[in-house]
């Protein structure tokens, strides 16, 4: 069995030395090729995301449920698929994702009351299935109803617990950066067979 002299691959310092050694052994053409591959992967992901935005009509076509306020319908970590076609009327019982002025994170809750005026304006009230009271306490001060402009999307489907990876990466930023570094190094150092 042939061996390799130097630091063991399992050690932290050894792995970093191997990474830099692999980079040094690549000629410029190979390195440019790997960087272009990485750029193509990133740009492809962005194009798919923008395409989903156009097809679904939602500024955020996929969201992760971050709390247990919608249990038992949705659990923390569920991945929701959204659409937001403005011609579709909002109805009581529908699950919407909305943004409130002053809050960065959208909220996933159910529409419990709808007010339709003669001029076509619609206002509605939301509530989490697992909450005791409606969402008026979550809206901006003085706001008692939501309008269509507040809606990011409407839930059309979901995958259970798939979004837990996102929650873990938000809760543990070091894990997120380590995962991104490993994925980036893999793409840059992966060689065609």
Short mmCIF file of N, CA and C in Angstrom, two decimals:
data_model
loop_
_atom_site.label_atom_id
_atom_site.label_comp_id
_atom_site.label_asym_id
_atom_site.label_seq_id
_atom_site.Cartn_x
_atom_site.Cartn_y
_atom_site.Cartn_z
N UNK A 1 0.86 -1.18 0.00
CA UNK A 1 0.00 0.00 0.00
C UNK A 1 0.90 1.24 0.00
N UNK A 2 0.69 2.10 -0.96
CA UNK A 2 1.52 3.30 -1.06
C UNK A 2 1.06 4.32 -0.04
N UNK A 3 1.97 4.98 0.59
CA UNK A 3 1.63 5.99 1.59
C UNK A 3 2.06 7.36 1.12
N UNK A 4 1.60 8.35 1.84
CA UNK A 4 1.95 9.72 1.50
C UNK A 4 2.57 10.36 2.73
N UNK A 5 3.72 10.92 2.57
CA UNK A 5 4.39 11.55 3.71
C UNK A 5 3.75 12.90 3.97
N UNK A 6 3.77 13.32 5.21
CA UNK A 6 3.24 14.65 5.55
C UNK A 6 2.10 14.53 6.53
N UNK A 7 1.37 15.65 6.74
CA UNK A 7 0.30 15.65 7.73
C UNK A 7 -0.84 14.72 7.31
N UNK A 8 -1.52 14.18 8.31
CA UNK A 8 -2.63 13.29 8.05
C UNK A 8 -3.80 14.08 7.49
N UNK A 9 -4.60 13.45 6.62
CA UNK A 9 -5.74 14.12 6.01
C UNK A 9 -6.83 14.43 7.04
N UNK A 10 -6.91 13.67 8.09
CA UNK A 10 -7.97 13.86 9.06
C UNK A 10 -7.78 15.08 9.94
N UNK A 11 -6.57 15.58 10.04
CA UNK A 11 -6.36 16.72 10.92
C UNK A 11 -6.78 18.02 10.24
N UNK A 12 -7.17 19.00 11.03
CA UNK A 12 -7.64 20.28 10.51
C UNK A 12 -6.56 20.98 9.69
N UNK A 13 -5.34 21.04 10.18
CA UNK A 13 -4.24 21.69 9.47
C UNK A 13 -3.88 20.92 8.21
N UNK A 14 -3.92 19.58 8.28
CA UNK A 14 -3.60 18.75 7.13
C UNK A 14 -4.58 18.94 5.99
N UNK A 15 -5.86 19.05 6.31
CA UNK A 15 -6.88 19.23 5.28
C UNK A 15 -6.69 20.57 4.59
N UNK A 16 -6.38 21.61 5.35
CA UNK A 16 -6.16 22.93 4.76
C UNK A 16 -4.93 22.93 3.86
N UNK A 17 -3.86 22.22 4.30
CA UNK A 17 -2.65 22.14 3.49
C UNK A 17 -2.92 21.38 2.19
N UNK A 18 -3.72 20.29 2.27
CA UNK A 18 -4.07 19.54 1.07
C UNK A 18 -4.87 20.40 0.10
N UNK A 19 -5.79 21.22 0.63
CA UNK A 19 -6.60 22.11 -0.21
C UNK A 19 -5.70 23.08 -0.97
N UNK A 20 -4.78 23.72 -0.25
CA UNK A 20 -3.89 24.67 -0.91
C UNK A 20 -2.91 23.97 -1.85
N UNK A 21 -2.52 22.77 -1.48
CA UNK A 21 -1.64 21.99 -2.36
C UNK A 21 -2.34 21.63 -3.67
N UNK A 22 -3.61 21.24 -3.57
CA UNK A 22 -4.37 20.94 -4.78
C UNK A 22 -4.51 22.17 -5.66
N UNK A 23 -4.74 23.32 -5.03
CA UNK A 23 -4.85 24.57 -5.80
C UNK A 23 -3.54 24.90 -6.50
N UNK A 24 -2.41 24.69 -5.81
CA UNK A 24 -1.10 25.00 -6.40
C UNK A 24 -0.78 24.07 -7.58
N UNK A 25 -1.23 22.82 -7.48
CA UNK A 25 -0.93 21.85 -8.54
C UNK A 25 -1.75 22.11 -9.81
N UNK A 26 -2.86 22.82 -9.70
CA UNK A 26 -3.67 23.12 -10.88
C UNK A 26 -2.96 24.15 -11.74
N UNK A 27 -3.02 23.96 -13.05
CA UNK A 27 -2.47 25.01 -13.91
C UNK A 27 -3.54 26.10 -14.05
N UNK A 28 -3.18 27.22 -14.62
CA UNK A 28 -4.10 28.36 -14.70
C UNK A 28 -5.36 28.01 -15.48
N UNK A 29 -5.22 27.25 -16.51
CA UNK A 29 -6.37 26.89 -17.33
C UNK A 29 -7.38 26.07 -16.52
N UNK A 30 -6.90 25.10 -15.75
CA UNK A 30 -7.78 24.30 -14.91
C UNK A 30 -8.47 25.17 -13.86
N UNK A 31 -7.72 26.08 -13.25
CA UNK A 31 -8.29 26.95 -12.23
C UNK A 31 -9.38 27.84 -12.81
N UNK A 32 -9.13 28.44 -13.98
CA UNK A 32 -10.14 29.27 -14.64
C UNK A 32 -11.38 28.45 -14.97
N UNK A 33 -11.16 27.23 -15.43
CA UNK A 33 -12.27 26.34 -15.76
C UNK A 33 -13.12 26.06 -14.51
N UNK A 34 -12.50 25.79 -13.39
CA UNK A 34 -13.22 25.50 -12.16
C UNK A 34 -13.98 26.74 -11.66
N UNK A 35 -13.33 27.90 -11.75
CA UNK A 35 -14.00 29.14 -11.33
C UNK A 35 -15.21 29.41 -12.23
N UNK A 36 -15.08 29.17 -13.53
CA UNK A 36 -16.21 29.35 -14.45
C UNK A 36 -17.33 28.36 -14.14
N UNK A 37 -16.97 27.12 -13.80
CA UNK A 37 -17.99 26.14 -13.39
C UNK A 37 -18.76 26.63 -12.17
N UNK A 38 -18.02 27.14 -11.19
CA UNK A 38 -18.65 27.66 -9.98
C UNK A 38 -19.58 28.83 -10.31
N UNK A 39 -19.12 29.74 -11.17
CA UNK A 39 -19.94 30.89 -11.57
C UNK A 39 -21.20 30.43 -12.32
N UNK A 40 -21.07 29.40 -13.13
CA UNK A 40 -22.24 28.88 -13.85
C UNK A 40 -23.26 28.27 -12.89
N UNK A 41 -22.79 27.58 -11.88
CA UNK A 41 -23.71 27.00 -10.90
C UNK A 41 -24.48 28.09 -10.17
N UNK A 42 -23.77 29.12 -9.73
CA UNK A 42 -24.41 30.23 -9.00
C UNK A 42 -25.39 30.96 -9.91
N UNK A 43 -24.98 31.27 -11.14
CA UNK A 43 -25.86 32.00 -12.05
C UNK A 43 -27.07 31.16 -12.45
N UNK A 44 -26.90 29.85 -12.59
CA UNK A 44 -28.03 28.98 -12.91
C UNK A 44 -29.06 28.98 -11.77
N UNK A 45 -28.56 28.92 -10.55
CA UNK A 45 -29.47 28.96 -9.39
C UNK A 45 -30.25 30.27 -9.36
N UNK A 46 -29.56 31.37 -9.64
CA UNK A 46 -30.24 32.68 -9.66
C UNK A 46 -31.27 32.75 -10.78
N UNK A 47 -30.95 32.20 -11.95
CA UNK A 47 -31.90 32.21 -13.06
C UNK A 47 -33.13 31.37 -12.74
N UNK A 48 -32.94 30.22 -12.10
CA UNK A 48 -34.07 29.38 -11.71
C UNK A 48 -34.96 30.13 -10.72
N UNK A 49 -34.32 30.79 -9.75
CA UNK A 49 -35.08 31.56 -8.74
C UNK A 49 -35.89 32.67 -9.41
N UNK A 50 -35.26 33.44 -10.31
CA UNK A 50 -35.97 34.53 -11.01
C UNK A 50 -37.08 33.97 -11.89
N UNK A 51 -36.84 32.82 -12.52
CA UNK A 51 -37.88 32.18 -13.32
C UNK A 51 -39.08 31.78 -12.47
N UNK A 52 -38.82 31.24 -11.27
CA UNK A 52 -39.90 30.90 -10.36
C UNK A 52 -40.71 32.13 -9.94
N UNK A 53 -40.00 33.25 -9.75
CA UNK A 53 -40.69 34.50 -9.39
C UNK A 53 -41.67 34.90 -10.49
N UNK A 54 -41.23 34.81 -11.74
CA UNK A 54 -42.08 35.18 -12.87
C UNK A 54 -43.26 34.22 -13.00
N UNK A 55 -43.01 32.92 -12.91
CA UNK A 55 -44.05 31.91 -13.11
C UNK A 55 -45.10 31.96 -11.99
N UNK A 56 -44.67 32.17 -10.75
CA UNK A 56 -45.60 32.12 -9.60
C UNK A 56 -46.23 33.47 -9.28
N UNK A 57 -45.63 34.55 -9.76
CA UNK A 57 -46.15 35.88 -9.43
C UNK A 57 -45.82 36.32 -8.01
N UNK A 58 -44.98 35.56 -7.32
CA UNK A 58 -44.63 35.86 -5.94
C UNK A 58 -43.18 36.30 -5.86
N UNK A 59 -42.91 37.34 -5.06
CA UNK A 59 -41.53 37.80 -4.89
C UNK A 59 -40.68 36.78 -4.14
N UNK A 60 -41.33 35.87 -3.45
CA UNK A 60 -40.63 34.80 -2.73
C UNK A 60 -41.44 33.51 -2.93
N UNK A 61 -41.17 32.75 -4.01
CA UNK A 61 -42.00 31.59 -4.32
C UNK A 61 -41.84 30.40 -3.38
N UNK A 62 -40.78 30.40 -2.58
CA UNK A 62 -40.56 29.30 -1.63
C UNK A 62 -40.17 29.92 -0.29
N UNK A 63 -40.86 29.53 0.79
CA UNK A 63 -40.53 30.02 2.13
C UNK A 63 -40.50 28.85 3.11
N UNK A 64 -39.82 29.07 4.22
CA UNK A 64 -39.73 28.08 5.28
C UNK A 64 -40.55 28.57 6.47
N UNK A 65 -41.35 27.68 7.05
CA UNK A 65 -42.12 28.01 8.25
C UNK A 65 -41.14 28.05 9.42
N UNK A 66 -41.08 29.19 10.11
CA UNK A 66 -40.09 29.39 11.17
C UNK A 66 -40.63 29.18 12.58
N UNK A 67 -41.95 29.12 12.74
CA UNK A 67 -42.50 28.96 14.09
C UNK A 67 -43.59 27.90 14.08
N UNK A 68 -44.12 27.61 15.25
CA UNK A 68 -45.18 26.61 15.38
C UNK A 68 -46.56 27.21 15.40
N UNK A 69 -46.71 28.47 14.96
CA UNK A 69 -48.01 29.15 15.04
C UNK A 69 -49.06 28.57 14.11
N UNK A 70 -48.66 27.78 13.10
CA UNK A 70 -49.64 27.21 12.16
C UNK A 70 -49.86 25.72 12.38
N UNK A 71 -49.36 25.17 13.49
CA UNK A 71 -49.60 23.75 13.75
C UNK A 71 -51.07 23.53 14.04
N UNK A 72 -51.66 22.47 13.62
CA UNK A 72 -51.10 21.28 12.99
C UNK A 72 -51.01 21.34 11.47
N UNK A 73 -51.46 22.42 10.83
CA UNK A 73 -51.42 22.49 9.36
C UNK A 73 -49.98 22.45 8.85
N UNK A 74 -49.13 23.30 9.41
CA UNK A 74 -47.71 23.33 9.03
C UNK A 74 -46.88 23.35 10.30
N UNK A 75 -45.73 22.69 10.24
CA UNK A 75 -44.82 22.63 11.37
C UNK A 75 -43.57 23.43 11.06
N UNK A 76 -42.82 23.74 12.11
CA UNK A 76 -41.54 24.45 11.95
C UNK A 76 -40.63 23.64 11.04
N UNK A 77 -40.10 24.30 10.00
CA UNK A 77 -39.21 23.62 9.07
C UNK A 77 -39.89 23.16 7.80
N UNK A 78 -41.21 23.25 7.71
CA UNK A 78 -41.89 22.89 6.47
C UNK A 78 -41.56 23.90 5.38
N UNK A 79 -41.41 23.43 4.16
CA UNK A 79 -41.09 24.27 3.01
C UNK A 79 -42.39 24.51 2.25
N UNK A 80 -42.79 25.79 2.09
CA UNK A 80 -44.03 26.13 1.41
C UNK A 80 -43.76 26.64 0.01
N UNK A 81 -44.61 26.24 -0.92
CA UNK A 81 -44.57 26.75 -2.29
C UNK A 81 -45.70 27.75 -2.45
N UNK A 82 -45.37 28.95 -2.94
CA UNK A 82 -46.34 30.04 -3.00
C UNK A 82 -46.64 30.49 -4.42
N UNK A 83 -47.84 31.00 -4.61
CA UNK A 83 -48.18 31.76 -5.81
C UNK A 83 -48.81 33.06 -5.32
N UNK A 84 -48.87 34.04 -6.21
CA UNK A 84 -49.48 35.32 -5.83
C UNK A 84 -50.04 36.00 -7.07
N UNK A 85 -51.06 35.41 -7.65
CA UNK A 85 -51.71 36.00 -8.81
C UNK A 85 -52.74 37.01 -8.31
N UNK A 86 -52.59 38.25 -8.71
CA UNK A 86 -53.42 39.34 -8.17
C UNK A 86 -54.88 39.26 -8.61
N UNK A 87 -55.19 38.47 -9.65
CA UNK A 87 -56.58 38.33 -10.09
C UNK A 87 -57.37 37.41 -9.17
N UNK A 88 -56.69 36.50 -8.49
CA UNK A 88 -57.36 35.57 -7.59
C UNK A 88 -57.83 36.30 -6.33
N UNK A 89 -59.13 36.18 -6.00
CA UNK A 89 -59.61 36.83 -4.78
C UNK A 89 -59.10 36.12 -3.52
N UNK A 90 -58.89 36.88 -2.47
CA UNK A 90 -58.50 36.31 -1.17
C UNK A 90 -59.76 35.90 -0.44
N UNK A 91 -59.76 34.66 0.06
CA UNK A 91 -60.94 34.10 0.72
C UNK A 91 -60.59 33.66 2.14
N UNK A 92 -61.60 33.67 3.01
CA UNK A 92 -61.43 33.18 4.38
C UNK A 92 -61.06 31.70 4.33
N UNK A 93 -60.12 31.31 5.17
CA UNK A 93 -59.65 29.94 5.22
C UNK A 93 -58.37 29.72 4.45
N UNK A 94 -58.03 30.64 3.57
CA UNK A 94 -56.81 30.52 2.76
C UNK A 94 -55.58 30.86 3.61
N UNK A 95 -54.47 30.18 3.34
CA UNK A 95 -53.22 30.45 4.06
C UNK A 95 -52.37 31.39 3.22
N UNK A 96 -52.03 32.53 3.82
CA UNK A 96 -51.24 33.54 3.11
C UNK A 96 -49.93 33.79 3.84
N UNK A 97 -48.97 34.28 3.07
CA UNK A 97 -47.71 34.74 3.64
C UNK A 97 -47.70 36.24 3.42
N UNK A 98 -47.53 36.99 4.50
CA UNK A 98 -47.60 38.45 4.39
C UNK A 98 -46.43 39.11 5.10
N UNK A 99 -46.14 40.33 4.64
CA UNK A 99 -45.09 41.13 5.26
C UNK A 99 -45.75 42.35 5.88
N UNK A 100 -45.32 42.67 7.07
CA UNK A 100 -45.83 43.84 7.78
C UNK A 100 -44.72 44.89 7.82
N UNK A 101 -45.11 46.13 7.61
CA UNK A 101 -44.14 47.22 7.65
C UNK A 101 -43.41 47.22 8.99
N UNK A 102 -42.09 47.29 8.94
CA UNK A 102 -41.28 47.30 10.15
C UNK A 102 -40.76 45.92 10.55
N UNK A 103 -41.20 44.87 9.86
CA UNK A 103 -40.73 43.51 10.14
C UNK A 103 -40.07 42.95 8.89
N UNK A 104 -38.91 42.33 9.06
CA UNK A 104 -38.18 41.79 7.91
C UNK A 104 -38.68 40.42 7.47
N UNK A 105 -39.13 39.63 8.41
CA UNK A 105 -39.49 38.24 8.13
C UNK A 105 -40.98 38.12 7.84
N UNK A 106 -41.34 37.50 6.70
CA UNK A 106 -42.77 37.30 6.39
C UNK A 106 -43.41 36.33 7.38
N UNK A 107 -44.72 36.43 7.52
CA UNK A 107 -45.50 35.62 8.46
C UNK A 107 -46.46 34.73 7.67
N UNK A 108 -46.56 33.46 8.07
CA UNK A 108 -47.48 32.51 7.44
C UNK A 108 -48.65 32.30 8.37
N UNK A 109 -49.85 32.79 7.98
CA UNK A 109 -51.05 32.60 8.80
C UNK A 109 -52.28 32.45 7.91
N UNK A 110 -53.39 32.06 8.52
CA UNK A 110 -54.65 31.82 7.81
C UNK A 110 -55.54 33.06 7.84
N UNK A 111 -56.22 33.32 6.73
CA UNK A 111 -57.20 34.42 6.64
C UNK A 111 -58.45 33.96 7.38
N UNK A 112 -58.90 34.77 8.37
CA UNK A 112 -60.10 34.38 9.13
C UNK A 112 -61.31 35.25 8.81
N UNK A 113 -61.07 36.49 8.35
CA UNK A 113 -62.18 37.38 7.99
C UNK A 113 -61.78 38.18 6.77
N UNK A 114 -62.76 38.42 5.88
CA UNK A 114 -62.52 39.21 4.67
C UNK A 114 -63.60 40.28 4.58
N UNK A 115 -63.18 41.54 4.33
CA UNK A 115 -64.11 42.65 4.08
C UNK A 115 -63.95 43.06 2.63
N UNK A 116 -65.02 42.90 1.84
CA UNK A 116 -64.99 43.34 0.45
C UNK A 116 -65.88 44.56 0.33
N UNK A 117 -65.31 45.64 -0.22
CA UNK A 117 -66.07 46.86 -0.41
C UNK A 117 -66.59 46.90 -1.83
N UNK A 118 -67.58 47.74 -2.08
CA UNK A 118 -68.20 47.85 -3.39
C UNK A 118 -67.23 48.29 -4.48
N UNK A 119 -66.20 49.05 -4.11
CA UNK A 119 -65.24 49.55 -5.11
C UNK A 119 -64.17 48.51 -5.46
N UNK A 120 -64.26 47.32 -4.91
CA UNK A 120 -63.30 46.26 -5.22
C UNK A 120 -62.17 46.12 -4.22
N UNK A 121 -62.04 47.04 -3.27
CA UNK A 121 -61.00 46.93 -2.24
C UNK A 121 -61.32 45.78 -1.29
N UNK A 122 -60.29 45.05 -0.96
CA UNK A 122 -60.44 43.92 -0.04
C UNK A 122 -59.50 44.13 1.13
N UNK A 123 -60.04 43.96 2.33
CA UNK A 123 -59.22 43.97 3.54
C UNK A 123 -59.50 42.67 4.27
N UNK A 124 -58.49 42.15 4.95
CA UNK A 124 -58.69 40.86 5.62
C UNK A 124 -57.87 40.80 6.90
N UNK A 125 -58.28 39.86 7.76
CA UNK A 125 -57.66 39.64 9.06
C UNK A 125 -57.11 38.22 9.10
N UNK A 126 -55.93 38.05 9.70
CA UNK A 126 -55.28 36.74 9.75
C UNK A 126 -55.09 36.27 11.19
N UNK A 127 -54.80 34.98 11.31
CA UNK A 127 -54.55 34.39 12.63
C UNK A 127 -53.79 33.07 12.42
N UNK A 128 -52.85 32.78 13.30
CA UNK A 128 -52.18 31.49 13.28
C UNK A 128 -53.10 30.43 13.85
N UNK A 129 -53.16 29.25 13.24
CA UNK A 129 -54.06 28.19 13.72
C UNK A 129 -53.79 27.82 15.17
N UNK A 130 -52.54 27.94 15.60
CA UNK A 130 -52.15 27.53 16.94
C UNK A 130 -52.15 28.72 17.92
N UNK A 131 -52.57 29.89 17.47
CA UNK A 131 -52.60 31.09 18.32
C UNK A 131 -53.99 31.30 18.90
N UNK A 132 -54.04 31.93 20.06
CA UNK A 132 -55.32 32.20 20.73
C UNK A 132 -56.05 33.41 20.13
N UNK A 133 -55.28 34.42 19.69
CA UNK A 133 -55.89 35.66 19.21
C UNK A 133 -55.47 35.94 17.77
N UNK A 134 -56.21 36.87 17.12
CA UNK A 134 -55.88 37.24 15.75
C UNK A 134 -54.58 38.03 15.70
N UNK A 135 -54.18 38.42 14.49
CA UNK A 135 -52.85 39.02 14.28
C UNK A 135 -52.80 40.54 14.40
N UNK A 136 -53.83 41.18 14.88
CA UNK A 136 -53.80 42.65 14.96
C UNK A 136 -52.63 43.16 15.79
N UNK A 137 -52.17 42.38 16.74
CA UNK A 137 -51.00 42.75 17.54
C UNK A 137 -49.70 42.67 16.75
N UNK A 138 -49.70 41.94 15.65
CA UNK A 138 -48.50 41.82 14.81
C UNK A 138 -48.41 42.90 13.74
N UNK A 139 -49.58 43.45 13.35
CA UNK A 139 -49.59 44.46 12.31
C UNK A 139 -48.95 45.75 12.82
N UNK A 140 -48.60 46.65 11.91
CA UNK A 140 -48.01 47.92 12.34
C UNK A 140 -49.03 48.69 13.17
N UNK A 141 -48.54 49.59 13.99
CA UNK A 141 -49.40 50.33 14.91
C UNK A 141 -50.49 51.07 14.15
N UNK A 142 -51.74 50.89 14.62
CA UNK A 142 -52.88 51.55 13.99
C UNK A 142 -53.47 50.77 12.83
N UNK A 143 -52.85 49.68 12.41
CA UNK A 143 -53.36 48.87 11.30
C UNK A 143 -54.19 47.73 11.87
N UNK A 144 -55.44 47.63 11.44
CA UNK A 144 -56.32 46.57 11.92
C UNK A 144 -56.59 45.48 10.88
N UNK A 145 -56.31 45.78 9.61
CA UNK A 145 -56.57 44.84 8.53
C UNK A 145 -55.38 44.83 7.56
N UNK A 146 -55.21 43.73 6.87
CA UNK A 146 -54.21 43.64 5.81
C UNK A 146 -54.89 43.93 4.47
N UNK A 147 -54.08 44.33 3.51
CA UNK A 147 -54.57 44.53 2.14
C UNK A 147 -53.77 43.63 1.20
N UNK A 148 -54.22 43.54 -0.05
CA UNK A 148 -53.55 42.66 -1.02
C UNK A 148 -52.07 43.03 -1.19
N UNK A 149 -51.73 44.29 -1.04
CA UNK A 149 -50.34 44.73 -1.22
C UNK A 149 -49.41 44.14 -0.15
N UNK A 150 -49.98 43.72 0.97
CA UNK A 150 -49.18 43.13 2.05
C UNK A 150 -48.84 41.65 1.81
N UNK A 151 -49.53 41.02 0.87
CA UNK A 151 -49.38 39.58 0.64
C UNK A 151 -48.16 39.30 -0.22
N UNK A 152 -47.30 38.41 0.26
CA UNK A 152 -46.13 37.94 -0.48
C UNK A 152 -46.53 36.76 -1.35
N UNK A 153 -47.43 35.92 -0.84
CA UNK A 153 -47.88 34.76 -1.59
C UNK A 153 -48.92 33.97 -0.82
N UNK A 154 -49.46 32.96 -1.51
CA UNK A 154 -50.47 32.08 -0.92
C UNK A 154 -49.97 30.65 -1.01
N UNK A 155 -50.09 29.92 0.06
CA UNK A 155 -49.59 28.54 0.11
C UNK A 155 -50.36 27.66 -0.86
N UNK A 156 -49.61 26.97 -1.74
CA UNK A 156 -50.21 26.06 -2.72
C UNK A 156 -49.74 24.62 -2.52
N UNK A 157 -48.65 24.43 -1.79
CA UNK A 157 -48.14 23.10 -1.52
C UNK A 157 -47.01 23.19 -0.51
N UNK A 158 -46.59 22.04 0.01
CA UNK A 158 -45.49 22.06 0.99
C UNK A 158 -44.77 20.73 1.01
N UNK A 159 -43.54 20.78 1.50
CA UNK A 159 -42.74 19.58 1.78
C UNK A 159 -42.41 19.62 3.27
N UNK A 160 -42.80 18.59 4.01
CA UNK A 160 -42.58 18.63 5.46
C UNK A 160 -41.10 18.56 5.85
N UNK A 161 -40.73 19.45 6.75
CA UNK A 161 -39.42 19.49 7.43
C UNK A 161 -38.20 19.69 6.52
N UNK A 162 -38.37 19.89 5.23
CA UNK A 162 -37.24 20.08 4.32
C UNK A 162 -36.49 21.38 4.65
N UNK A 163 -37.19 22.36 5.18
CA UNK A 163 -36.58 23.64 5.50
C UNK A 163 -35.79 23.68 6.80
N UNK A 164 -35.67 22.56 7.49
CA UNK A 164 -34.91 22.54 8.75
C UNK A 164 -33.45 22.92 8.51
N UNK A 165 -32.93 22.61 7.34
CA UNK A 165 -31.55 22.98 7.01
C UNK A 165 -31.40 24.50 7.08
N UNK A 166 -32.38 25.22 6.54
CA UNK A 166 -32.35 26.69 6.58
C UNK A 166 -32.40 27.20 8.01
N UNK A 167 -33.24 26.60 8.83
CA UNK A 167 -33.36 27.02 10.23
C UNK A 167 -32.04 26.78 10.96
N UNK A 168 -31.43 25.61 10.74
CA UNK A 168 -30.15 25.30 11.38
C UNK A 168 -29.08 26.30 10.95
N UNK A 169 -29.05 26.62 9.65
CA UNK A 169 -28.04 27.57 9.17
C UNK A 169 -28.26 28.97 9.73
N UNK A 170 -29.51 29.36 9.96
CA UNK A 170 -29.78 30.67 10.57
C UNK A 170 -29.45 30.68 12.06
N UNK A 171 -29.72 29.56 12.73
CA UNK A 171 -29.45 29.47 14.17
C UNK A 171 -27.95 29.34 14.47
N UNK A 172 -27.21 28.71 13.55
CA UNK A 172 -25.78 28.48 13.73
C UNK A 172 -25.00 29.01 12.52
N UNK A 173 -24.71 30.33 12.50
CA UNK A 173 -24.05 30.93 11.33
C UNK A 173 -22.70 30.30 10.99
N UNK A 174 -21.95 29.83 11.99
CA UNK A 174 -20.65 29.19 11.71
C UNK A 174 -20.85 27.94 10.86
N UNK A 175 -21.90 27.19 11.14
CA UNK A 175 -22.21 26.00 10.35
C UNK A 175 -22.50 26.39 8.90
N UNK A 176 -23.24 27.48 8.72
CA UNK A 176 -23.58 27.95 7.37
C UNK A 176 -22.32 28.28 6.58
N UNK A 177 -21.41 29.04 7.19
CA UNK A 177 -20.19 29.44 6.49
C UNK A 177 -19.28 28.24 6.22
N UNK A 178 -19.24 27.30 7.14
CA UNK A 178 -18.44 26.10 6.93
C UNK A 178 -19.00 25.28 5.78
N UNK A 179 -20.32 25.13 5.74
CA UNK A 179 -20.96 24.39 4.66
C UNK A 179 -20.73 25.05 3.31
N UNK A 180 -20.86 26.37 3.25
CA UNK A 180 -20.61 27.10 2.01
C UNK A 180 -19.16 26.97 1.57
N UNK A 181 -18.23 27.02 2.52
CA UNK A 181 -16.81 26.88 2.19
C UNK A 181 -16.52 25.49 1.64
N UNK A 182 -17.08 24.46 2.25
CA UNK A 182 -16.87 23.09 1.78
C UNK A 182 -17.45 22.92 0.38
N UNK A 183 -18.66 23.43 0.14
CA UNK A 183 -19.28 23.31 -1.18
C UNK A 183 -18.48 24.07 -2.22
N UNK A 184 -18.03 25.28 -1.89
CA UNK A 184 -17.22 26.05 -2.83
C UNK A 184 -15.90 25.37 -3.15
N UNK A 185 -15.24 24.82 -2.13
CA UNK A 185 -13.98 24.11 -2.35
C UNK A 185 -14.20 22.87 -3.20
N UNK A 186 -15.30 22.17 -2.97
CA UNK A 186 -15.60 20.97 -3.74
C UNK A 186 -15.76 21.32 -5.23
N UNK A 187 -16.52 22.39 -5.51
CA UNK A 187 -16.75 22.78 -6.91
C UNK A 187 -15.45 23.23 -7.54
N UNK A 188 -14.65 23.99 -6.82
CA UNK A 188 -13.40 24.49 -7.39
C UNK A 188 -12.37 23.38 -7.61
N UNK A 189 -12.36 22.38 -6.73
CA UNK A 189 -11.31 21.35 -6.82
C UNK A 189 -11.76 20.09 -7.52
N UNK A 190 -13.03 19.96 -7.81
CA UNK A 190 -13.52 18.77 -8.49
C UNK A 190 -12.97 18.77 -9.92
N UNK A 191 -12.40 17.66 -10.29
CA UNK A 191 -11.82 17.55 -11.63
C UNK A 191 -12.67 16.64 -12.48
N UNK A 192 -12.75 16.97 -13.76
CA UNK A 192 -13.48 16.14 -14.71
C UNK A 192 -12.75 14.83 -14.90
N UNK A 193 -13.48 13.75 -15.04
CA UNK A 193 -12.87 12.43 -15.24
C UNK A 193 -12.64 12.17 -16.71
#
